[in-house]
Structure formats: C-alpha cells, structure tokens
Short mmCIF file of C-alpha atoms in Angstrom, two decimals:
data_model
loop_
_atom_site.label_atom_id
_atom_site.label_comp_id
_atom_site.label_asym_id
_atom_site.label_seq_id
_atom_site.Cartn_x
_atom_site.Cartn_y
_atom_site.Cartn_z
CA MET A 1050 -0.29 -0.29 -0.11
CA LEU A 1051 1.04 3.58 -0.75
CA ASP A 1052 2.96 5.49 2.40
CA GLY A 1053 0.28 8.28 3.16
CA CYS A 1054 -2.66 5.56 2.60
CA THR A 1055 -4.46 3.63 5.43
CA PRO A 1056 -4.66 -0.34 4.38
CA LEU A 1057 -8.27 -1.88 5.24
CA LEU A 1058 -8.06 -4.29 7.85
CA PRO A 1059 -6.82 -8.06 6.88
CA GLU A 1060 -9.81 -9.51 8.22
CA ILE A 1061 -11.51 -7.28 6.94
CA ASN A 1062 -10.45 -7.37 3.57
CA GLY A 1063 -10.47 -11.08 3.58
CA ARG A 1064 -14.27 -11.28 4.33
CA TYR A 1065 -14.84 -8.93 1.21
CA TYR A 1066 -12.84 -11.37 -0.69
CA ASP A 1067 -14.87 -14.36 0.48
CA HIS A 1068 -18.06 -12.94 0.21
CA GLY A 1069 -16.94 -12.36 -3.49
CA TYR A 1070 -16.70 -8.42 -3.78
CA TYR A 1071 -13.37 -7.97 -4.22
CA GLN A 1072 -12.19 -10.54 -7.29
CA GLY A 1073 -8.40 -10.00 -7.42
CA ALA A 1074 -8.35 -7.71 -11.33
CA ALA A 1075 -7.01 -4.23 -11.67
CA LEU A 1076 -9.15 -2.14 -13.45
CA PRO A 1077 -6.62 -1.70 -16.61
CA GLN A 1078 -6.59 -5.75 -16.57
CA LEU A 1079 -10.58 -5.83 -16.53
CA LEU A 1080 -10.13 -3.12 -19.74
CA ALA A 1081 -8.06 -5.49 -21.66
CA GLU A 1082 -10.84 -8.50 -20.69
CA HIS A 1083 -13.45 -6.38 -22.09
CA ALA A 1084 -11.06 -5.16 -25.14
CA ARG A 1085 -11.31 -9.39 -26.00
CA THR A 1086 -15.25 -9.70 -25.20
CA TYR A 1087 -16.47 -6.68 -27.28
CA ALA A 1088 -13.47 -6.14 -29.59
CA THR A 1089 -15.83 -4.18 -32.28
CA ARG A 1090 -17.91 -2.27 -30.60
CA THR A 1091 -17.93 0.74 -29.82
CA ALA A 1092 -16.64 1.47 -26.32
CA LEU A 1093 -16.00 5.56 -26.72
CA VAL A 1094 -17.52 8.57 -28.44
CA HIS A 1095 -17.39 12.57 -28.63
CA GLY A 1096 -18.56 14.17 -31.87
CA ASP A 1097 -17.64 12.38 -34.87
CA ARG A 1098 -14.88 10.35 -33.05
CA ARG A 1099 -15.59 6.10 -32.14
CA LEU A 1100 -12.86 4.27 -30.94
CA THR A 1101 -13.94 0.36 -30.27
CA TYR A 1102 -12.82 -1.50 -27.41
CA ARG A 1103 -9.66 -2.98 -29.24
CA GLU A 1104 -8.86 0.40 -30.47
CA LEU A 1105 -9.36 1.75 -26.96
CA ASN A 1106 -7.23 -0.93 -25.49
CA ARG A 1107 -4.59 -0.54 -28.04
CA ARG A 1108 -4.55 3.29 -27.85
CA VAL A 1109 -4.33 3.02 -23.62
CA ASP A 1110 -1.20 0.53 -24.40
CA ARG A 1111 0.67 2.37 -26.31
CA VAL A 1112 0.03 6.11 -24.41
CA ALA A 1113 0.69 3.96 -21.38
CA ALA A 1114 4.38 2.89 -23.02
CA GLY A 1115 4.78 6.44 -24.37
CA LEU A 1116 4.04 7.96 -20.61
CA THR A 1117 6.98 5.46 -19.15
CA LEU A 1118 9.11 6.53 -22.31
CA ARG A 1119 9.12 10.65 -21.07
CA GLY A 1120 9.46 9.65 -17.82
CA ILE A 1121 6.45 8.21 -15.98
CA ARG A 1122 7.75 6.25 -13.14
CA PRO A 1123 5.33 3.71 -11.04
CA GLY A 1124 3.97 5.19 -8.55
CA ASP A 1125 4.39 8.68 -9.51
CA ARG A 1126 1.24 10.78 -9.04
CA VAL A 1127 -0.49 12.29 -11.48
CA ILE A 1128 -3.14 15.27 -11.64
CA VAL A 1129 -5.38 14.82 -14.18
CA GLN A 1130 -7.60 18.03 -15.23
CA LEU A 1131 -8.49 17.09 -18.39
CA PRO A 1132 -12.89 17.70 -20.19
CA ASN A 1133 -15.06 15.65 -20.76
CA VAL A 1134 -12.88 13.66 -24.04
CA PRO A 1135 -11.72 10.19 -25.27
CA GLU A 1136 -8.51 11.26 -23.61
CA PHE A 1137 -9.59 11.62 -20.35
CA VAL A 1138 -10.41 8.32 -20.36
CA ILE A 1139 -7.89 6.93 -22.21
CA THR A 1140 -5.46 8.34 -19.95
CA VAL A 1141 -6.53 7.74 -16.99
CA TYR A 1142 -5.95 3.86 -17.75
CA ALA A 1143 -3.04 4.39 -19.67
CA LEU A 1144 -1.68 5.73 -16.23
CA MET A 1145 -2.58 2.92 -14.19
CA ARG A 1146 -1.19 0.85 -16.78
CA ALA A 1147 1.99 2.44 -16.37
CA GLY A 1148 1.84 1.66 -12.93
CA ALA A 1149 1.24 5.50 -11.92
CA LEU A 1150 -1.25 7.34 -9.96
CA PRO A 1151 -4.48 9.80 -11.51
CA VAL A 1152 -5.25 12.22 -9.23
CA PHE A 1153 -8.35 13.64 -10.31
CA ALA A 1154 -9.45 17.78 -10.63
CA PRO A 1155 -12.22 19.20 -12.50
CA THR A 1156 -11.17 21.43 -15.12
CA SER A 1157 -12.58 24.21 -13.03
CA HIS A 1158 -10.00 23.91 -10.42
CA ARG A 1159 -7.39 26.80 -10.80
CA ALA A 1160 -3.65 27.78 -8.88
CA ASP A 1161 -4.16 27.74 -5.76
CA GLU A 1162 -6.49 24.21 -6.03
CA ILE A 1163 -4.35 22.55 -8.50
CA GLY A 1164 -1.17 23.77 -6.79
CA CYS A 1165 -2.63 22.53 -2.88
CA LEU A 1166 -2.99 19.37 -4.82
CA ALA A 1167 0.48 18.91 -6.23
CA ARG A 1168 2.18 19.94 -3.24
CA LEU A 1169 -0.07 16.82 -1.14
CA THR A 1170 1.00 14.53 -3.78
CA GLU A 1171 4.18 15.64 -4.35
CA ALA A 1172 2.72 15.39 -8.26
CA ALA A 1173 5.88 13.99 -10.51
CA ALA A 1174 3.65 15.21 -13.98
CA TYR A 1175 0.35 17.09 -14.58
CA ILE A 1176 -2.57 16.63 -17.39
CA GLY A 1177 -4.90 18.84 -18.69
CA PRO A 1178 -6.07 21.16 -21.79
CA THR A 1179 -3.72 23.77 -23.12
CA LEU A 1180 -6.99 26.67 -23.87
CA HIS A 1181 -10.37 25.36 -21.90
CA ARG A 1182 -13.34 27.65 -22.38
CA GLY A 1183 -10.89 30.90 -22.06
CA PHE A 1184 -8.77 29.93 -19.24
CA ASP A 1185 -5.09 28.94 -19.75
CA HIS A 1186 -4.30 25.65 -18.03
CA ALA A 1187 -0.66 25.62 -19.36
CA ALA A 1188 0.47 28.59 -18.12
CA MET A 1189 -1.17 27.64 -15.03
CA ALA A 1190 1.02 24.17 -14.70
CA ALA A 1191 3.56 26.33 -16.07
CA GLU A 1192 3.43 28.71 -13.29
CA ILE A 1193 2.87 25.50 -10.57
CA SER A 1194 5.86 24.07 -11.44
CA VAL A 1195 8.23 27.19 -10.08
CA ASP A 1196 6.76 26.22 -6.66
CA HIS A 1197 7.28 22.51 -7.56
CA PRO A 1198 10.10 21.03 -7.96
CA ARG A 1199 8.86 17.80 -8.20
CA LEU A 1200 6.74 18.73 -11.18
CA ARG A 1201 8.86 17.93 -14.20
CA ARG A 1202 6.25 16.60 -17.26
CA ALA A 1203 3.25 18.30 -18.55
CA PHE A 1204 1.23 17.20 -21.00
CA THR A 1205 -1.27 18.87 -22.86
CA LEU A 1206 -4.36 18.08 -24.99
CA HIS A 1207 -2.71 20.80 -27.97
CA ASP A 1208 0.47 21.29 -28.69
CA PRO A 1209 2.00 23.82 -26.34
CA GLU A 1210 3.43 27.05 -27.66
CA ASP A 1211 7.46 27.82 -28.58
CA THR A 1212 7.18 23.74 -29.27
CA ARG A 1213 10.63 22.35 -30.35
CA GLY A 1214 11.64 18.85 -30.99
CA GLY A 1215 8.62 17.74 -29.83
CA PHE A 1216 8.18 18.86 -26.36
CA ALA A 1217 8.33 22.84 -24.80
CA THR A 1218 10.13 24.11 -21.58
CA ALA A 1219 8.98 26.48 -19.21
CA PRO A 1220 11.29 28.88 -17.15
CA SER A 1221 10.92 26.33 -14.30
CA GLY A 1222 12.35 23.53 -17.02
CA CYS A 1223 9.26 21.76 -16.51
CA LEU A 1224 9.06 19.91 -19.90
CA PHE A 1225 5.43 20.04 -21.79
CA PHE A 1226 4.09 17.51 -24.45
CA PRO A 1227 1.20 17.65 -26.34
CA LEU A 1228 -0.93 14.76 -25.34
CA HIS A 1229 -1.10 13.04 -29.02
CA SER A 1230 2.89 12.65 -29.31
CA VAL A 1231 2.41 10.17 -26.16
CA ASP A 1232 2.85 7.30 -28.08
CA ALA A 1233 5.26 3.73 -28.14
CA PRO A 1234 5.11 0.47 -28.89
CA ARG A 1235 3.43 -1.61 -25.96
CA ASP A 1236 5.33 -2.55 -23.08
CA PRO A 1237 5.72 -6.17 -21.83
CA ASP A 1238 2.54 -6.45 -19.14
CA ARG A 1239 2.86 -5.54 -16.13
CA THR A 1240 1.29 -7.34 -12.60
CA TYR A 1241 -0.68 -5.43 -10.35
CA ASN A 1242 -1.62 -5.95 -7.20
CA PRO A 1243 -5.37 -5.21 -6.93
CA ASP A 1244 -5.77 -4.55 -3.41
CA ASP A 1245 -2.93 -1.11 -4.58
CA VAL A 1246 -4.61 2.03 -4.53
CA ALA A 1247 -5.32 2.84 -8.07
CA PHE A 1248 -6.34 6.50 -8.13
CA PHE A 1249 -7.31 9.50 -5.84
CA LEU A 1250 -10.91 11.26 -5.87
CA LEU A 1251 -11.60 14.50 -3.98
CA SER A 1252 -13.65 14.17 -1.17
CA GLY A 1253 -16.86 16.79 -1.54
CA GLY A 1254 -16.48 17.59 2.37
CA SER A 1255 -16.42 21.08 3.12
CA ALA A 1256 -12.44 21.15 4.26
CA ALA A 1257 -10.23 23.81 3.19
CA ALA A 1258 -7.67 22.19 2.57
CA PRO A 1259 -7.97 19.46 -0.12
CA GLU A 1260 -8.61 16.10 1.25
CA LEU A 1261 -7.89 12.94 -0.81
CA VAL A 1262 -9.60 9.36 -1.41
CA PRO A 1263 -7.28 6.47 -2.12
CA ARG A 1264 -9.61 4.21 -4.35
CA THR A 1265 -8.46 0.63 -4.46
CA HIS A 1266 -8.53 -1.37 -7.87
CA ASN A 1267 -11.00 -4.05 -5.77
CA ASP A 1268 -13.24 -1.58 -4.42
CA TYR A 1269 -14.00 0.25 -7.22
CA ALA A 1270 -13.53 -2.60 -9.46
CA TYR A 1271 -16.71 -3.46 -7.40
CA GLN A 1272 -18.59 -0.33 -6.88
CA THR A 1273 -19.05 -0.01 -10.84
CA ARG A 1274 -19.89 -3.88 -11.68
CA ALA A 1275 -22.54 -4.10 -8.54
CA ALA A 1276 -24.16 -0.96 -9.69
CA ALA A 1277 -24.09 -1.37 -13.45
CA GLU A 1278 -25.53 -4.69 -12.19
CA LEU A 1279 -28.36 -3.11 -10.31
CA ILE A 1280 -29.65 -1.24 -13.12
CA GLY A 1281 -29.32 -4.38 -15.75
CA LEU A 1282 -26.58 -2.01 -17.70
CA GLY A 1283 -25.49 -4.61 -20.54
CA PRO A 1284 -23.97 -4.54 -24.11
CA GLU A 1285 -26.87 -2.50 -26.13
CA ASP A 1286 -27.00 0.48 -23.60
CA VAL A 1287 -25.23 3.78 -24.63
CA TYR A 1288 -24.64 5.97 -21.47
CA LEU A 1289 -24.65 9.47 -21.84
CA ALA A 1290 -21.36 11.81 -20.08
CA ALA A 1291 -22.60 14.81 -19.58
CA LEU A 1292 -21.64 15.90 -15.89
CA PRO A 1293 -17.84 16.02 -15.63
CA ALA A 1294 -16.16 12.93 -16.09
CA SER A 1295 -13.92 13.18 -13.23
CA SER A 1296 -16.76 13.23 -10.60
CA ASN A 1297 -17.13 9.72 -9.09
CA LEU A 1298 -21.07 9.82 -9.85
CA THR A 1299 -19.94 10.25 -13.77
CA PHE A 1300 -17.06 8.04 -13.42
CA GLY A 1301 -18.47 4.76 -11.73
CA CYS A 1302 -22.06 5.16 -10.00
CA PRO A 1303 -21.44 3.01 -12.73
CA GLY A 1304 -20.84 5.77 -15.12
CA ILE A 1305 -18.54 5.26 -17.69
CA VAL A 1306 -16.17 2.80 -15.96
CA GLY A 1307 -19.30 0.59 -15.45
CA THR A 1308 -20.72 1.30 -18.88
CA LEU A 1309 -17.12 -0.91 -20.01
CA ALA A 1310 -17.32 -3.58 -17.84
CA GLY A 1311 -20.75 -3.98 -19.23
CA GLY A 1312 -19.89 -3.89 -23.26
CA GLY A 1313 -21.91 -0.67 -23.82
CA THR A 1314 -20.87 2.63 -24.76
CA VAL A 1315 -19.80 5.61 -23.54
CA VAL A 1316 -21.13 8.77 -25.15
CA LEU A 1317 -18.77 12.27 -24.29
CA ILE A 1318 -20.66 15.81 -24.07
CA ASP A 1319 -18.89 18.84 -22.73
CA GLU A 1320 -21.38 20.11 -20.36
CA PRO A 1321 -25.72 19.02 -19.77
CA ASP A 1322 -27.05 21.72 -21.76
CA PRO A 1323 -30.31 20.74 -23.32
CA ALA A 1324 -29.79 21.72 -27.14
CA ASP A 1325 -26.77 19.66 -27.31
CA ALA A 1326 -27.64 16.56 -24.84
CA PHE A 1327 -31.47 16.20 -26.65
CA ARG A 1328 -29.40 15.77 -30.17
CA VAL A 1329 -27.13 13.73 -28.76
CA ILE A 1330 -29.73 11.45 -27.30
CA GLU A 1331 -31.75 11.06 -30.11
CA THR A 1332 -28.71 10.41 -32.60
CA GLU A 1333 -26.98 7.95 -30.71
CA LYS A 1334 -29.82 6.14 -28.86
CA VAL A 1335 -28.98 6.70 -25.52
CA THR A 1336 -30.28 4.65 -22.55
CA VAL A 1337 -28.83 6.11 -19.17
CA THR A 1338 -27.55 9.43 -17.94
CA THR A 1339 -26.81 11.35 -14.72
CA LEU A 1340 -28.33 14.70 -14.21
CA VAL A 1341 -27.80 16.87 -10.64
CA PRO A 1342 -31.02 18.77 -9.91
CA ALA A 1343 -30.13 22.06 -11.19
CA ASP A 1344 -29.09 20.48 -14.68
CA ALA A 1345 -32.64 18.51 -14.52
CA HIS A 1346 -34.81 21.81 -13.93
CA LEU A 1347 -33.06 22.96 -17.49
CA TRP A 1348 -34.28 19.65 -19.75
CA LEU A 1349 -37.51 19.89 -18.20
CA ASP A 1350 -38.23 22.82 -19.50
CA ALA A 1351 -36.72 22.45 -22.54
CA SER A 1352 -38.06 19.32 -23.18
CA SER A 1353 -41.81 20.87 -24.17
CA THR A 1354 -40.24 23.01 -26.93
CA ALA A 1355 -37.20 20.57 -27.54
CA GLY A 1356 -39.06 18.63 -31.41
CA VAL A 1357 -36.93 15.96 -30.87
CA GLY A 1358 -37.33 12.02 -30.02
CA LEU A 1359 -35.73 10.70 -26.86
CA SER A 1360 -37.46 7.61 -26.47
CA SER A 1361 -34.50 5.43 -26.26
CA LEU A 1362 -34.02 7.09 -22.63
CA ARG A 1363 -34.99 4.11 -20.14
CA LEU A 1364 -33.20 5.69 -16.75
CA ILE A 1365 -32.29 9.22 -15.88
CA GLN A 1366 -30.05 8.64 -12.40
CA ILE A 1367 -30.46 12.42 -9.82
CA GLY A 1368 -27.32 12.52 -7.49
CA GLY A 1369 -25.16 15.22 -5.79
CA ALA A 1370 -28.60 16.47 -4.56
CA ARG A 1371 -31.80 15.14 -3.09
CA PRO A 1372 -33.94 16.63 -5.36
CA HIS A 1373 -37.18 18.53 -4.57
CA PRO A 1374 -39.83 15.26 -5.05
CA GLU A 1375 -42.26 17.56 -7.17
CA LEU A 1376 -38.87 17.61 -9.88
CA ALA A 1377 -38.89 14.12 -8.93
CA ALA A 1378 -42.09 13.55 -10.26
CA ARG A 1379 -41.47 15.05 -13.34
CA ILE A 1380 -38.66 13.37 -14.43
CA PRO A 1381 -40.52 9.51 -15.65
CA GLN A 1382 -43.49 11.84 -16.77
CA ALA A 1383 -41.29 13.91 -19.25
CA PHE A 1384 -39.27 11.93 -20.60
CA ASP A 1385 -41.37 8.48 -20.36
CA CYS A 1386 -38.49 6.70 -18.44
CA ARG A 1387 -37.49 5.29 -14.81
CA LEU A 1388 -35.78 8.22 -11.96
CA GLN A 1389 -32.74 6.88 -9.81
CA GLN A 1390 -31.90 8.61 -7.20
CA VAL A 1391 -28.19 8.61 -6.12
CA PHE A 1392 -26.37 9.23 -3.09
CA GLU A 1393 -22.55 8.96 -3.69
CA MET A 1394 -19.22 9.80 -1.85
CA ALA A 1395 -16.16 9.64 -2.80
CA GLU A 1396 -15.48 8.06 0.10
CA GLY A 1397 -16.99 5.14 -1.32
CA LEU A 1398 -20.42 4.79 0.16
CA LEU A 1399 -23.22 4.61 -2.82
CA SER A 1400 -26.78 4.61 -2.33
CA LEU A 1401 -29.48 4.06 -4.94
CA THR A 1402 -32.79 3.35 -5.07
CA ARG A 1403 -34.00 0.19 -6.96
CA LEU A 1404 -35.80 -0.11 -10.28
CA THR A 1405 -38.34 -1.75 -8.36
CA ASP A 1406 -38.99 0.84 -5.80
CA THR A 1407 -42.50 2.44 -5.32
CA ASP A 1408 -42.45 6.00 -6.22
CA GLU A 1409 -42.99 6.88 -3.02
CA VAL A 1410 -40.01 5.53 -2.10
CA VAL A 1411 -38.13 7.25 -6.07
CA ARG A 1412 -39.12 10.56 -4.84
CA HIS A 1413 -38.29 10.75 -0.88
CA THR A 1414 -35.42 8.70 -0.07
CA HIS A 1415 -31.95 7.82 -1.17
CA GLY A 1416 -32.63 4.41 -1.45
CA ARG A 1417 -30.13 1.52 -0.23
CA PRO A 1418 -26.33 1.14 -0.03
CA LEU A 1419 -25.54 -0.85 -3.21
CA SER A 1420 -23.33 -3.67 -1.25
CA PRO A 1421 -24.84 -6.29 1.11
CA GLY A 1422 -21.56 -5.45 3.06
CA ASP A 1423 -21.87 -1.85 3.37
CA GLU A 1424 -22.80 -1.08 7.38
CA ILE A 1425 -24.35 1.93 8.00
CA ARG A 1426 -25.04 3.76 11.53
CA ILE A 1427 -27.55 6.44 12.78
CA THR A 1428 -25.15 8.22 15.20
CA ASP A 1429 -26.44 10.65 18.44
CA SER A 1430 -23.78 12.82 19.32
CA HIS A 1431 -22.00 10.17 21.72
CA GLY A 1432 -21.34 7.62 19.29
CA SER A 1433 -24.79 5.31 19.88
CA ASP A 1434 -27.31 4.51 17.49
CA VAL A 1435 -30.75 5.92 17.23
CA PRO A 1436 -33.87 4.31 16.49
CA ALA A 1437 -34.90 4.83 12.95
CA GLY A 1438 -36.83 8.02 11.97
CA THR A 1439 -34.64 9.52 13.58
CA PRO A 1440 -32.11 12.01 12.40
CA GLY A 1441 -28.31 11.71 13.65
CA GLN A 1442 -24.60 11.39 12.15
CA LEU A 1443 -23.91 9.24 9.42
CA TRP A 1444 -21.29 6.50 10.03
CA THR A 1445 -20.52 3.77 7.31
CA ARG A 1446 -18.23 0.81 6.41
CA GLY A 1447 -18.37 -1.40 3.64
CA PRO A 1448 -16.31 -2.78 0.97
CA CYS A 1449 -16.31 0.54 -1.06
CA THR A 1450 -15.48 2.75 1.87
CA LEU A 1451 -11.71 3.93 2.71
CA ARG A 1452 -9.73 3.70 5.72
CA GLY A 1453 -8.45 6.81 5.55
CA TYR A 1454 -7.46 9.94 3.98
CA TYR A 1455 -4.03 10.15 2.16
CA LYS A 1456 -1.87 11.74 3.81
CA ALA A 1457 -4.12 13.37 7.09
CA PRO A 1458 -3.16 11.49 10.30
CA ASP A 1459 -5.11 13.87 12.18
CA ARG A 1460 -8.14 14.00 10.63
CA ASN A 1461 -8.11 10.31 10.17
CA ALA A 1462 -7.99 9.69 13.59
CA ARG A 1463 -10.81 11.83 14.12
CA ALA A 1464 -13.03 10.92 11.47
CA PHE A 1465 -12.04 6.99 11.83
CA THR A 1466 -13.36 4.97 14.09
CA ALA A 1467 -11.09 2.17 15.59
CA ASP A 1468 -12.98 -1.18 14.04
CA GLY A 1469 -13.21 1.20 10.41
CA PHE A 1470 -16.36 2.99 10.37
CA CYS A 1471 -16.02 6.19 8.30
CA ARG A 1472 -17.63 9.80 10.04
CA THR A 1473 -19.34 11.37 6.79
CA GLY A 1474 -19.97 14.70 9.01
CA LEU A 1475 -23.29 14.16 7.49
CA LEU A 1476 -26.74 14.58 9.00
CA ALA A 1477 -28.96 11.50 7.88
CA ARG A 1478 -32.21 9.40 9.00
CA LEU A 1479 -32.60 5.58 8.17
CA THR A 1480 -36.41 5.13 7.38
CA GLU A 1481 -38.60 1.82 8.73
CA ASP A 1482 -37.87 0.62 5.57
CA ALA A 1483 -34.44 1.15 6.35
CA ASN A 1484 -34.04 3.52 3.27
CA LEU A 1485 -31.59 6.47 3.26
CA VAL A 1486 -32.03 9.66 3.62
CA ILE A 1487 -29.21 12.53 3.82
CA HIS A 1488 -30.64 16.19 5.29
CA GLY A 1489 -26.76 17.87 4.31
CA ARG A 1490 -23.82 18.11 5.93
CA MET A 1491 -23.46 18.64 9.68
CA ASP A 1492 -20.65 21.02 11.16
CA VAL A 1493 -17.40 19.38 10.96
CA ASP A 1494 -16.22 19.66 14.02
CA SER A 1495 -18.97 19.11 16.17
CA ALA A 1496 -19.81 15.92 14.05
CA LEU A 1497 -16.30 14.68 14.69
CA ALA A 1498 -16.12 15.33 18.04
CA SER A 1499 -17.87 11.80 18.94
CA PRO A 1500 -15.86 9.38 20.86
CA GLY A 1501 -14.74 5.91 18.19
CA ASN A 1502 -15.36 2.70 19.56
#
C-alpha cells in the first residue's frame, strides 16, 4: 500500500474476498478483458470520434508506454484535469497501466487548488487542456511548476507554444508535451496488486484544504460492477457522460467504468446543455444518463419545445443533491423513463433507489446502500445508535469505503473509528423500511467530536 494510505484491516479485506465483493483484478486488466470480449463494439463516442473496445485498449497500451518513455514511473502521482473527451478515459487507464496514480481534478480548479494538490501528492506530472473555456491551463501548470520542483512533466491536449523537437520547456525546467505525441510500442504486461490504490478522488467535504480519497482497484471494480448490475446495464446500453467525467458520480456510479464493464457505449459531451444533450440522445440512442437537480430543471424546461425524440432513454439518475419531490415526480412523466436517486461519496458509500421501488421511495429517499456488505449507523453525538426515523450522524463501513484520507493522520484519527467506520460528517436518517435520507452536512468539528468505538 502506498505511503500515506491506510490499508483495510486484513480480516476485513479477507471477508470482502470471501463474499465475492473483491475479485482480485486490477482496472487496467479488466479493460483488456473487455477489449477481448467486445472487440469491435463501440466503446467511446465524442462528436465525430468513435473508438471500438479494441482501439481503446490499444491506445491505452501505447499511451502507457509513451508516458513511461517520457519519464513517468510506477508510483508517480499525476494530476489529471481533462474535460469530457476520449483522452480523459485513455489517459486515466494509461496511467494506471503504467503503474502511476491519477489524481482527478475538475477543470474548474485554478492555480490555488491545483497547487495544493501538487504539494500534497508531490505530483510528478500534470495532464490537462491547453486552453479550455477561455482559461490557459498550460500557463497555470507552468506557473505551478516554479514552486513545485517535483512537477517536471506536463502533457496538454494541444501543442504548447514554442514547441521544438516535440516538446517545450517552461522557465522552471518543466517539460511540456502534446498529449497526442505520447505514443510508443506496448510495454510488456505489468503485474498489479488489486489491493493497491488505483487513483485518487477529491472528497466532497467542506474542509478548506483538499482531502484525497484513495480508491483501490478492488473496491472500484466492485462498485462499478455492482452498480451496473443493479440497473441492468449491458452491451445494448449507451451511457451519456454529461457531467464532469472526473467526478465519482459520472466515472463510476456505474458511469463510464461500469458501462465499459458491461460492453456498452460511453458518449462524452462537454456539458449537459439541453440542446446539445437532446441532439446526442436522439442521434446515439442514449439509454442512461446522470444529472444533478439544477440540470434536470433545465432539461424539463426545454423538453416541451425540444422537438426531438428521446424515446431511447430508459433511466435518468439524479445525484449531487436530493431533488425536490415535485421535480422527482416530473422527470419520469416528461421523459417516459425511470428515475433513480443516487447518493454517492468519493469516500465509498453509494446508496441508490432500485428500479422496483415505489414512487414514494424514489421521490423521497436515497434508497439503500449498493452492497450487502455496507454497514450504516445513524448515531447521536455520543456515538450511540438512534431509532429509525431519527436524524443523526451518518457512519459507514463497507467494501468500497476508505480506511483513511491520503496523508491526513490527524483528520483520520477524528474521522474513523478503531473498527473502520467512517464518520461522514453528514446528517441523515433511516426510514422504517431501511431507506437512507441525507439531510445535509453537519458542522465538521461537532460531527467529528464524538468518541469512536
């Protein structure tokens, strides 16, 4: 396990293997298996670009070798700040295949946030756009590299300025390469430990400093596989990634990774604007997508005048926040599809309504945890369980839940009990039929003040 990460207790890790949650395969290995199974099926679509599973896996192989050739080493942390383009999926898998660790960052982050991530992770490289929505990400990376001497490589979607000999050099000495040039013959197959960290997600908590969530190959493979099975996601499905691909919600609930695991097609668009999204849904016959409540409102407002057929849609997931029950009621009526409420934490808990749930459950709750192995406790300020229906602090432990934030021993001492429960800092309750309702985030200090077990 990487320094700065807290492994699961061996007996708990063994239990998750015994119950079949963990199957001992790393994410890059699984992609290669998918490529063999679904070779000529379409894996990724972005505008006019289409990649089959075989082409995707081949490109991942070559980019992994190219990154190694340009100095990326196993164990290196690499900040990935790419928009919803095929290069995001290719790069994340290529880094994992090269043994490096992607650190996901949204494109909205600027020098302060990316600089904090570079310092915390001692990042060896940055991968991002050159210009995106008017902001110069390449210039930001060059600026950050001045104060972070370990950041010696940057890879951008387009050629950096003053490129000579295939790369450019910032005043700090950081080398800039166009991402399309990162290509080399495939390296020999690498061996993986599926219990190792695969990548880092940003916590959605309210702490001022970034908190990084290490996700392992085993836990994320299980999360995405189980979430895909829950909604029957298979080869005939087309998933529209309209929210940022760097978010846990879009990447793996079941999202991009879950769709690829089932042989489906992932369609990437830059943002969930209704006009663009409706056109793509109609053209690509999208069956599943994920929205936040604000975007769902925009889609509903636009649906009456859209003039396009959205009959292929069978499921809209709503995450990020619990929608008002009236909004939740309107979505199935407007789009003639099912609605699924999703509550997810980068920390690992994933709770969803089921396709067989009543309208009452779907409109008013976040459903039940994904895994039979997920343990939920709702506690008072002293750490004692409260009765069903009573709001309290949400504690959780399960096969997808982390055991500690990255390089955060003080935080971990307060946020985790000795037996591995994560005190989430969320106010929640369980209904009489064991469905979860999240009320919001508690004051961090008070939420973490209760004693552990």
